[in-house]
C-alpha positions as a printed Julia matrix, in Angstrom:
385×3 Matrix{Float64}:
   0.08   0.02    0.08
   2.89   2.54    0.97
   6.41   3.27   -0.14
   9.42   2.2     2.08
   8.86   5.38    3.83
   5.36   4.82    4.63
   3.8    7.21    2.73
   0.36   6.44    1.47
  -0.04   9.15   -1.44
   2.57  11.58   -3.19
   1.01  14.61   -4.7
  -2.42  12.78   -5.54
  -3.42  13.96   -8.89
  -0.73  17.05   -8.83
  -0.63  20.39   -7.17
  -1.35  23.59   -8.55
   1.55  25.8    -8.01
   0.6   29.84   -7.13
   3.18  32.49   -7.03
   2.52  36.4    -6.46
   3.94  39.48   -5.22
   2.08  42.01   -3.25
   2.6   45.62   -2.88
   0.28  47.88   -0.83
   0.63  51.66   -0.26
  -1.76  53.47    2.26
  -2.54  56.88    3.51
  -4.92  57.67    6.61
  -5.85  60.59    8.39
  -8.18  61.08   11.41
  -9.55  63.96   13.58
 -11.59  64.84   16.7
 -13.1   68.08   16.77
 -14.82  69.33   19.58
 -17.42  71.74   17.82
 -19.04  72.67   21.14
 -18.69  71.79   24.83
 -21.64  69.47   23.78
 -20.97  68.52   20.56
 -18.15  66.14   19.41
 -17.16  64.98   15.34
 -14.92  62.54   14.92
 -13.85  61.51   11.41
 -11.21  59.45    9.42
 -10.29  59.02    5.66
  -8.08  56.11    4.11
  -6.74  55.94    0.8
  -5.05  52.46   -0.41
  -3.38  51.11   -3.43
  -2.93  47.25   -4.04
  -0.86  45.68   -6.6
  -1.25  41.88   -7.1
   1.27  40.49   -9.77
   1.85  36.66  -10.33
   0.59  33.66  -11.94
  -1.25  30.19  -11.39
  -0.12  27.03  -12.72
  -2.73  24.68  -12.67
  -2.05  20.9   -12.61
  -3.06  18.54  -15.27
  -3.67  15.22  -13.86
  -2.68  12.2   -15.55
  -5.86  10.8   -17.04
  -4.9    7.13  -16.16
  -5.14   7.96  -12.81
  -8.7    7.22  -12.26
  -8.2    4.03  -13.71
  -8.26   1.46  -10.91
  -6.05  -0.75  -13.38
  -3.33   1.78  -13.65
  -0.22   1.12  -11.35
   1.67   4.15  -11.35
   5.42   4.43  -12.02
   5.77   0.71  -10.6
   3.47  -0.6   -12.7
   1.29  -2.41   -9.65
  -2.14  -0.85   -8.77
  -1.82  -2.58   -5.37
   1.01  -0.07   -4.35
  -1.65   2.96   -4.12
   0.85   5.57   -3.04
   1.9    6.17   -6.86
  -1.14   5.37   -8.57
  -2.18   9.18   -9.16
   0.19  11.59  -10.59
   0.18  14.69  -12.78
   1.86  17.73  -14.22
   2.21  21.51  -13.9
  -0.17  23.11  -16.76
   0.74  26.11  -18.22
   1.07  29.54  -16.46
  -1.9   31.69  -16.28
  -0.63  35.26  -15.16
  -2.29  38.22  -13.37
  -1.45  41.69  -12.74
  -3.79  43.8   -11.17
  -4.09  46.87   -9.38
  -6.79  48.01   -6.72
  -7.5   51.39   -5.45
  -9.77  51.79   -2.54
 -11.24  54.78   -0.2
 -12.75  54.5     2.96
 -14.02  56.73    5.65
 -16.14  57.1     8.71
 -17.81  60.17   10.6
 -19.46  60.19   13.99
 -21.46  62.86   16.03
 -21.97  62.64   19.42
 -24.13  65.1    21.47
 -24.0   65.22   25.29
 -27.53  66.36   26.47
 -26.52  66.32   30.22
 -24.43  63.96   32.38
 -27.01  61.22   31.99
 -27.95  61.05   28.58
 -26.41  61.32   25.17
 -26.96  60.25   21.44
 -24.77  59.85   18.63
 -24.71  58.81   15.04
 -22.28  57.61   12.7
 -21.96  56.45    9.07
 -19.13  54.7     7.4
 -18.13  53.06    4.13
 -15.37  50.69    4.13
 -13.51  49.09    1.16
 -10.96  46.24    1.07
  -8.9   44.68   -1.75
  -9.53  41.25   -2.74
  -7.05  38.69   -1.29
  -4.92  36.25   -3.18
  -7.76  33.79   -3.16
  -9.52  35.3    -5.51
  -6.4   35.41   -8.12
  -5.45  32.01   -7.35
  -9.1   30.7    -7.6
  -8.87  31.82  -11.56
  -7.12  28.67  -12.32
  -8.9   27.84  -15.79
  -7.96  29.9   -18.84
 -11.45  31.27  -19.2
 -11.67  32.31  -15.35
  -7.79  34.1   -16.07
  -9.1   35.47  -19.21
 -12.54  37.31  -17.45
 -10.69  37.69  -13.97
 -12.21  41.23  -12.79
 -11.35  41.65   -8.99
 -13.48  43.9    -7.13
 -12.79  45.77   -3.81
 -15.11  44.23   -0.98
 -17.39  47.25    0.42
 -19.39  47.66    3.42
 -21.6   50.57    4.16
 -22.74  50.96    7.66
 -25.02  53.31    9.81
 -26.04  53.32   13.13
 -27.21  55.61   15.86
 -27.55  55.39   19.55
 -28.69  56.29   22.97
 -26.31  56.46   26.07
 -27.98  56.38   29.51
 -26.11  56.66   32.76
 -28.0   56.54   36.16
 -26.57  55.8    39.44
 -26.53  52.2    39.49
 -27.02  51.35   35.42
 -25.32  51.9    32.06
 -27.17  51.53   29.1
 -26.5   51.51   25.27
 -29.06  51.23   22.82
 -27.81  51.07   18.99
 -29.99  50.23   16.15
 -27.66  49.58   12.82
 -28.06  48.84    9.25
 -25.26  47.36    7.01
 -25.0   46.56    3.54
 -21.99  43.98    2.72
 -21.25  44.13   -1.3
 -18.65  42.66   -3.79
 -17.93  39.4    -1.57
 -16.19  37.17   -3.62
 -17.67  33.41   -3.54
 -14.62  31.31   -4.99
 -15.87  27.82   -5.33
 -13.84  24.37   -6.32
 -15.2   21.65   -8.66
 -13.81  18.66  -10.11
 -13.12  17.98  -13.86
 -14.64  14.99  -15.66
 -11.4   13.07  -14.86
 -12.51  13.02  -11.26
  -9.0   13.94  -10.17
  -8.16  17.42  -11.29
  -9.69  20.4    -9.4
 -10.97  23.78  -10.93
 -12.52  26.82   -9.87
 -15.41  28.46  -11.96
 -15.36  32.22  -12.51
 -15.96  34.1    -9.03
 -19.29  35.49   -8.46
 -19.62  38.65   -6.23
 -22.24  38.66   -3.6
 -24.55  41.25   -1.37
 -25.83  40.97    2.08
 -28.04  43.46    3.85
 -28.34  43.38    7.48
 -30.3   45.29   10.1
 -30.64  44.85   13.91
 -30.43  46.47   17.35
 -27.54  45.98   19.98
 -28.12  46.42   23.78
 -25.59  46.98   26.16
 -26.13  47.15   30.16
 -24.16  47.06   33.2
 -26.14  47.34   36.41
 -24.81  47.47   39.8
 -27.28  45.55   41.93
 -25.02  46.03   45.13
 -21.48  47.63   45.83
 -20.18  43.6    45.26
 -22.88  42.5    42.8
 -23.19  43.56   39.41
 -24.48  42.07   36.15
 -23.3   43.21   32.57
 -25.32  42.0    29.5
 -24.81  42.47   25.62
 -27.45  41.24   23.4
 -27.94  41.92   19.42
 -31.22  41.32   17.38
 -30.42  41.32   13.99
 -32.18  40.18   10.32
 -29.54  39.21    7.79
 -30.54  38.75    4.26
 -29.09  37.69    0.8
 -29.73  40.82   -1.36
 -27.78  39.75   -4.23
 -26.64  36.3    -3.75
 -25.56  33.59   -7.01
 -23.62  30.52   -6.71
 -22.69  27.94   -9.03
 -23.82  24.24   -8.97
 -21.37  21.84  -10.23
 -23.96  19.21  -11.36
 -21.89  16.3   -12.9
 -17.95  16.51  -12.98
 -16.69  18.82  -15.56
 -17.5   22.43  -16.61
 -19.72  21.63  -19.34
 -22.93  21.67  -17.14
 -22.15  23.9   -14.48
 -25.06  26.28  -13.82
 -25.68  29.52  -11.75
 -28.57  29.35   -9.07
 -29.81  32.58   -7.87
 -30.66  32.71   -4.13
 -31.37  36.28   -3.62
 -33.85  37.14   -1.11
 -32.49  34.01    1.19
 -31.64  34.24    4.79
 -27.76  34.92    4.76
 -25.42  32.05    6.23
 -24.04  32.05    9.8
 -25.86  34.94   10.89
 -28.09  34.11   14.26
 -30.92  36.53   14.69
 -30.09  36.31   18.31
 -26.7   36.43   20.18
 -26.57  36.89   23.9
 -23.76  37.6    26.71
 -24.73  37.71   30.3
 -21.96  37.85   32.95
 -22.97  38.21   36.57
 -20.11  39.28   38.93
 -19.22  39.07   42.61
 -16.27  41.04   44.43
 -15.59  41.47   47.86
 -12.08  42.99   49.19
  -9.28  40.8    47.24
 -11.74  38.23   45.94
 -13.48  38.54   42.61
 -15.72  35.73   40.86
 -18.02  35.6    37.87
 -19.99  33.54   35.62
 -20.6   34.31   32.2
 -23.42  32.68   29.83
 -23.48  32.95   26.18
 -26.01  32.17   23.79
 -25.66  31.77   19.88
 -29.06  31.51   18.01
 -29.68  29.12   15.17
 -28.37  30.06   11.75
 -28.68  28.82    8.32
 -25.57  26.45    7.26
 -25.6   28.05    3.84
 -27.29  30.67    1.59
 -29.31  27.93    0.02
 -30.88  27.64    3.33
 -30.61  23.61    3.18
 -30.4   23.47    6.69
 -29.85  25.1    10.09
 -27.03  25.03   12.34
 -28.8   24.69   15.77
 -28.27  27.35   18.56
 -26.49  26.66   21.81
 -25.37  27.96   25.08
 -22.25  27.99   26.78
 -21.27  28.93   30.6
 -17.81  30.2    31.65
 -17.01  30.42   35.24
 -13.94  32.04   36.92
 -12.82  33.23   40.36
  -9.56  34.8    41.6
  -8.11  36.23   44.69
  -5.24  38.87   44.9
  -2.69  37.21   47.08
  -0.9   40.7    47.22
  -0.5   44.13   45.45
   1.53  42.01   42.63
   0.36  38.47   42.9
  -3.12  37.32   41.87
  -4.31  33.49   41.78
  -7.1   32.95   39.26
  -8.79  29.76   38.22
 -11.41  29.24   35.22
 -13.45  26.92   33.77
 -14.52  27.22   29.98
 -17.47  25.25   28.73
 -18.38  24.32   32.27
 -21.2   21.84   30.96
 -19.19  20.4    28.09
 -21.68  21.65   25.64
 -21.35  20.35   21.86
 -21.74  23.75   20.19
 -21.74  23.48   16.6
 -19.96  26.53   14.91
 -19.05  24.96   11.28
 -19.95  22.13    9.03
 -18.59  20.61    5.85
 -21.34  18.53    3.31
 -20.94  14.79    2.44
 -18.61  13.8    -0.21
 -14.76  13.8    -1.28
 -12.66  16.32    0.09
 -13.06  18.93   -3.0
 -16.85  18.17   -2.6
 -16.88  18.98    1.13
 -15.26  22.53    0.3
 -18.33  23.45   -1.79
 -21.35  24.27    0.94
 -22.81  27.02   -1.17
 -23.7   24.38   -3.96
 -25.66  22.03   -1.14
 -29.05  22.55   -1.67
 -32.17  21.68    0.45
 -33.09  18.63   -1.57
 -29.62  17.23   -1.46
 -29.49  17.39    2.44
 -33.12  15.86    2.65
 -31.72  12.89    0.23
 -28.82  12.76    2.47
 -30.84  12.99    5.87
 -33.19  10.41    4.42
 -29.94   8.13    3.73
 -28.63   8.64    7.11
 -25.36  10.17    5.17
 -23.04  11.31    7.72
 -21.46  15.33    7.38
 -18.64  16.85    9.7
 -19.12  19.51   12.03
 -16.75  21.88   13.94
 -17.71  22.61   17.5
 -16.51  25.13   20.36
 -13.66  23.77   22.63
 -14.65  21.29   24.77
 -14.42  21.82   28.81
 -10.98  23.35   29.82
  -9.56  24.22   33.06
  -7.19  26.91   34.01
  -5.19  27.89   37.11
  -3.19  30.84   36.75
  -0.65  32.83   38.71
   0.05  36.14   37.77
   2.65  38.63   39.02
   3.02  42.21   37.78
   6.2   43.8    38.18
């Protein structure tokens, strides 16, 4: 099965060779202007130039690699370590420069010591990362490569309330995330060689409300809470569906109007704490609501709670002893997943439709998930010089 060194596979169907040089230059300016005693304006701008030059040299798999009778370099199909091989294809060069401009401005008006209001508008732009360029690994995708700067527009306004025992922040917000690159990976008809179809660019719209409060119930006991309610939709979202291996029947599916993936409607974080003298303690309850697994809304990742516990004691002014237990109840909270199938197939979560999920669920087909870390204990001794 393996070679003399115990290796079960060398290179597979070949490896795509990527190389690039990135040059980045940026200018930024920020200023805080106290217009009056009660009115403050802070603002900033940033200009950036990002140049990417390089090439993608896609692998070309040996067409015999998918033939069970092919024995590789030693002619023996039972020694599987060399049964798949490939060669580097012709280089596909790219040479692109992206210019971006971002800005943010916020006004804060203090009515009195207990009450203030504020508003902010921001537009941020980010040049695409190398994944967009390296994903153009076919002649067609390379010739049509048109990288776009990722853009986010966000507006928020809020109220700050400070009473004797209570601090409260109420912040409604609205954001639009656009020009989000969606790089997908499929397999050619040989079943070995991978390729990426042309990049599609997506837009997601979100509005919501964030609440943050800190309530001092007694001199020693307080409760801090943060909560977010939000509604996130795929305003313009298209994905490639691979269908059969090979690019000949690839099709675009439009999921615009569906709920955005990985965006729970509700997130909560509540921390009661008790401090007396040199002793301190807290317990944090966190809740992450159910989320759509992908923009196809094939199924939902379940919501879950997590508890973290901590306590400590100041032995001296410089020496502190503390103990923490994270994920106290050892909850298996699902954070991510991959679809059933081969390695390359599992990477294409956006192409996994609801009908595919229902068929796999009916057949009890397993799929992988990624969870939060299990219960962990920490004992820490801290010395401050």
